[in-house]
Amino acid sequence: MKVVAKIALLWLVIGMVEANAQDDLTKLLEQETPKTTDYTSATFKGTRIINGHSVETVKKNHLDFLIHHRFDRLNSGAYNLFGLDYSTVRLGFEYGLTDNIMIGVGRSSVQKTYDFFGKAKLLRQASGTKNIPVSITGLVSAVIETQDKTLSTQDKTSYCTQLLIARKFNDKLSLQLNPTLLYRNRVATAAQERALFALGFGGRMKVSKRVSLNAEYYWAFRDQDIINDLGDKYNNSLAIGFDIETGGHVFQLHFTNSSGMVEKQFIGDTAGSWGKGDIRYGFNVSRTFSFDKRAKSMMK
C-alpha cells in the first residue's frame, strides 16, 4: 500500500507541475499573440448606392471617373421611344486624398449644374479588439445651377450636409441611413422653405458573385401638397436597380422617378411619380485610375 501511495503522490506532483507549465505557456502565447481589429470592407461596391452617396470613399491617390445617365419618363409614349429619345447626363471626378477622405466635382445637364463635395469616414465598422457596429461617413456639398442667367450666383447656390450611417450585416446584406439637411439660397415657390430636412434609406442585397440588388428612398419633411412652377407636385425620390461588377469598374442599371443626380435636385426637386409612370431608366458607370506610385512599383 505504501508503494501505491508513493506512486499516486508522484503522479499528483507531476500533474501539478504539468498544469503550471501549461498555464505559463498559455499566458506566454497570449502575450506574444498580437490582438487585431478586423475592419469591414466593401459595405457597398461604389461611392453611390444609386443617386445618393454611400459610406464608401475612393482610396488614397486613386481617381474615379463617373458617368451618370438618365433617360426621359417611360410614360412619355412610343413617339419618344418611351423616354429613350431624351436624356440627362452628369460627368464627375472623385479623388482620394487619403483612404478616408475624398473630394469630388461634377457637372450635370439638368439646370447646367456644377457640384462640389468633400467626404470623410468618421467611423468604420469593426470586430475583434474593437467592436464598432456601424460605419459613419460625413458629406458636405454645394451645387450651382447656372442655366438661369437672370439670377445671381448666390441665388443659384445650394448646400447639403449628410451623415451616412451603414452596417454590413453579412456578405450579402448592407443597409444605410442618411439624415440630411438641404439648404437652398433661393426656392422656386413661396410655399417652400429654404431649409429642407430629409431622411434617406438605402440598401444592397448581393444576388450573385458580381451582381447585387440596390434600392434607396428619400423622405423629405415638407408639405406633400406643394406644387412647383410647372404645376407638378413634389414627390419623394425612389430608385431601384442592380450593381454589376465588370473588371475595373462598377456598372449600375436602375429605375428612378428623379431626373436630377445631385442632392439638391433628387431630394428637393423630384416631381415624378411612380404611380403615374414618371419612371426614368438610367445607368451609372465608374472607372478607377490609380496614381499610387508605391503600388505600381510593387507590381513591377
Tab-separated table of C-alpha atoms in Angstrom, residues 72-221:
chain	number	residue	atom	x	y	z
A	72	ASP	CA	-36.778	60.598	-70.044
A	73	ARG	CA	-40.008	59.245	-68.497
A	74	LEU	CA	-41.317	55.850	-69.585
A	75	ASN	CA	-44.831	57.323	-69.848
A	76	SER	CA	-43.694	59.836	-72.489
A	77	GLY	CA	-45.010	57.325	-75.019
A	78	ALA	CA	-43.939	55.338	-78.075
A	79	TYR	CA	-43.312	58.507	-80.104
A	80	ASN	CA	-40.384	59.290	-77.764
A	81	LEU	CA	-39.457	55.592	-77.648
A	82	PHE	CA	-40.646	55.526	-74.024
A	83	GLY	CA	-38.103	58.092	-72.942
A	84	LEU	CA	-35.055	56.908	-74.866
A	85	ASP	CA	-35.133	59.912	-77.243
A	86	TYR	CA	-34.125	62.323	-74.480
A	87	SER	CA	-31.650	62.105	-71.629
A	88	THR	CA	-29.745	63.959	-68.930
A	89	VAL	CA	-26.098	63.328	-68.046
A	90	ARG	CA	-23.701	64.044	-65.190
A	91	LEU	CA	-19.914	63.699	-65.522
A	92	GLY	CA	-17.890	63.583	-62.310
A	93	PHE	CA	-14.404	63.115	-60.897
A	94	GLU	CA	-13.668	61.869	-57.362
A	95	TYR	CA	-10.191	61.743	-55.821
A	96	GLY	CA	-8.940	60.100	-52.638
A	97	LEU	CA	-6.745	62.435	-50.570
A	98	THR	CA	-6.364	59.625	-48.026
A	99	ASP	CA	-8.052	56.253	-47.644
A	100	ASN	CA	-10.714	58.013	-45.538
A	101	ILE	CA	-11.052	61.457	-47.149
A	102	MET	CA	-12.077	62.283	-50.705
A	103	ILE	CA	-13.165	65.271	-52.775
A	104	GLY	CA	-15.271	65.454	-55.904
A	105	VAL	CA	-16.574	67.692	-58.650
A	106	GLY	CA	-19.221	67.165	-61.302
A	107	ARG	CA	-21.274	68.804	-63.999
A	108	SER	CA	-24.785	67.746	-64.994
A	109	SER	CA	-27.024	68.852	-67.831
A	110	VAL	CA	-30.032	69.381	-65.510
A	111	GLN	CA	-30.077	73.161	-64.986
A	112	LYS	CA	-26.437	73.115	-66.200
A	113	THR	CA	-25.370	72.319	-62.650
A	114	TYR	CA	-21.879	72.224	-61.152
A	115	ASP	CA	-21.434	70.342	-57.872
A	116	PHE	CA	-18.555	70.162	-55.408
A	117	PHE	CA	-18.238	67.963	-52.321
A	118	GLY	CA	-15.990	66.614	-49.619
A	119	LYS	CA	-16.489	63.296	-47.881
A	120	ALA	CA	-14.767	61.732	-44.857
A	121	LYS	CA	-15.067	58.461	-42.944
A	122	LEU	CA	-15.709	59.288	-39.293
A	123	LEU	CA	-16.166	55.738	-38.009
A	124	ARG	CA	-15.586	52.322	-39.530
A	125	GLN	CA	-17.427	49.110	-38.666
A	126	ALA	CA	-15.107	46.615	-36.975
A	127	SER	CA	-14.906	43.459	-34.882
A	128	GLY	CA	-12.166	41.930	-32.747
A	129	THR	CA	-10.432	44.073	-30.152
A	130	LYS	CA	-12.696	46.945	-31.247
A	131	ASN	CA	-16.390	46.239	-31.649
A	132	ILE	CA	-17.848	49.031	-33.791
A	133	PRO	CA	-21.360	48.165	-35.063
A	134	VAL	CA	-21.651	50.735	-37.896
A	135	SER	CA	-19.662	52.829	-40.351
A	136	ILE	CA	-20.300	56.581	-40.405
A	137	THR	CA	-19.249	58.961	-43.178
A	138	GLY	CA	-19.797	62.714	-43.313
A	139	LEU	CA	-20.624	64.573	-46.528
A	140	VAL	CA	-20.776	68.297	-47.306
A	141	SER	CA	-21.602	69.554	-50.793
A	142	ALA	CA	-22.543	72.644	-52.765
A	143	VAL	CA	-24.242	72.998	-56.158
A	144	ILE	CA	-24.585	75.916	-58.537
A	145	GLU	CA	-27.340	75.825	-61.178
A	146	THR	CA	-26.126	78.117	-63.964
A	147	GLN	CA	-28.926	77.887	-66.539
A	148	ASP	CA	-30.979	80.900	-65.353
A	149	LYS	CA	-28.748	83.877	-66.147
A	150	THR	CA	-31.157	86.373	-64.592
A	151	LEU	CA	-30.234	85.178	-61.081
A	152	SER	CA	-27.092	85.894	-59.111
A	153	THR	CA	-24.608	83.125	-58.327
A	154	GLN	CA	-25.641	83.316	-54.672
A	155	ASP	CA	-29.312	82.728	-55.537
A	156	LYS	CA	-28.381	79.748	-57.694
A	157	THR	CA	-26.297	78.048	-54.961
A	158	SER	CA	-27.496	75.344	-52.555
A	159	TYR	CA	-25.783	73.327	-49.829
A	160	CYS	CA	-26.206	69.849	-48.408
A	161	THR	CA	-24.922	68.140	-45.261
A	162	GLN	CA	-25.350	64.410	-44.642
A	163	LEU	CA	-24.412	61.730	-42.168
A	164	LEU	CA	-24.209	58.334	-43.877
A	165	ILE	CA	-24.679	55.549	-41.332
A	166	ALA	CA	-24.313	51.982	-42.630
A	167	ARG	CA	-23.956	48.436	-41.382
A	168	LYS	CA	-22.809	45.384	-43.319
A	169	PHE	CA	-24.743	42.536	-41.707
A	170	ASN	CA	-23.054	39.794	-43.734
A	171	ASP	CA	-21.510	39.195	-47.166
A	172	LYS	CA	-24.920	39.649	-48.808
A	173	LEU	CA	-26.773	42.436	-46.964
A	174	SER	CA	-25.831	46.071	-46.256
A	175	LEU	CA	-28.196	48.837	-45.095
A	176	GLN	CA	-27.706	52.587	-44.771
A	177	LEU	CA	-29.496	55.521	-43.097
A	178	ASN	CA	-28.933	59.114	-44.329
A	179	PRO	CA	-30.046	62.065	-42.143
A	180	THR	CA	-29.890	65.073	-44.483
A	181	LEU	CA	-30.110	68.857	-44.295
A	182	LEU	CA	-30.547	70.675	-47.595
A	183	TYR	CA	-30.309	74.480	-47.671
A	184	ARG	CA	-31.291	76.489	-50.749
A	185	ASN	CA	-30.458	80.187	-51.041
A	186	ARG	CA	-33.482	80.596	-53.286
A	187	VAL	CA	-36.598	78.425	-53.616
A	188	ALA	CA	-38.921	78.119	-56.604
A	189	THR	CA	-42.191	78.924	-54.788
A	190	ALA	CA	-43.181	80.899	-51.692
A	191	ALA	CA	-44.618	77.721	-50.142
A	192	GLN	CA	-41.180	76.119	-49.962
A	193	GLU	CA	-38.764	76.561	-47.079
A	194	ARG	CA	-35.108	77.204	-47.723
A	195	ALA	CA	-34.036	74.569	-45.187
A	196	LEU	CA	-35.323	71.090	-46.009
A	197	PHE	CA	-34.755	68.081	-43.778
A	198	ALA	CA	-34.839	64.590	-45.285
A	199	LEU	CA	-34.147	61.033	-44.206
A	200	GLY	CA	-32.721	58.618	-46.729
A	201	PHE	CA	-32.804	54.822	-46.638
A	202	GLY	CA	-30.598	52.620	-48.806
A	203	GLY	CA	-29.618	49.008	-49.124
A	204	ARG	CA	-27.712	46.400	-51.070
A	205	MET	CA	-28.538	42.695	-51.387
A	206	LYS	CA	-25.998	40.523	-53.173
A	207	VAL	CA	-27.697	38.043	-55.511
A	208	SER	CA	-24.616	36.525	-57.179
A	209	LYS	CA	-20.842	36.853	-57.162
A	210	ARG	CA	-20.887	40.003	-59.303
A	211	VAL	CA	-24.491	41.260	-59.118
A	212	SER	CA	-26.400	42.975	-56.305
A	213	LEU	CA	-29.890	44.467	-55.965
A	214	ASN	CA	-29.817	48.077	-54.727
A	215	ALA	CA	-32.594	50.415	-53.582
A	216	GLU	CA	-32.856	53.840	-51.966
A	217	TYR	CA	-35.627	56.174	-50.814
A	218	TYR	CA	-35.531	59.762	-49.513
A	219	TRP	CA	-38.369	61.031	-47.332
A	220	ALA	CA	-38.452	64.847	-47.416
A	221	PHE	CA	-40.038	66.508	-44.370
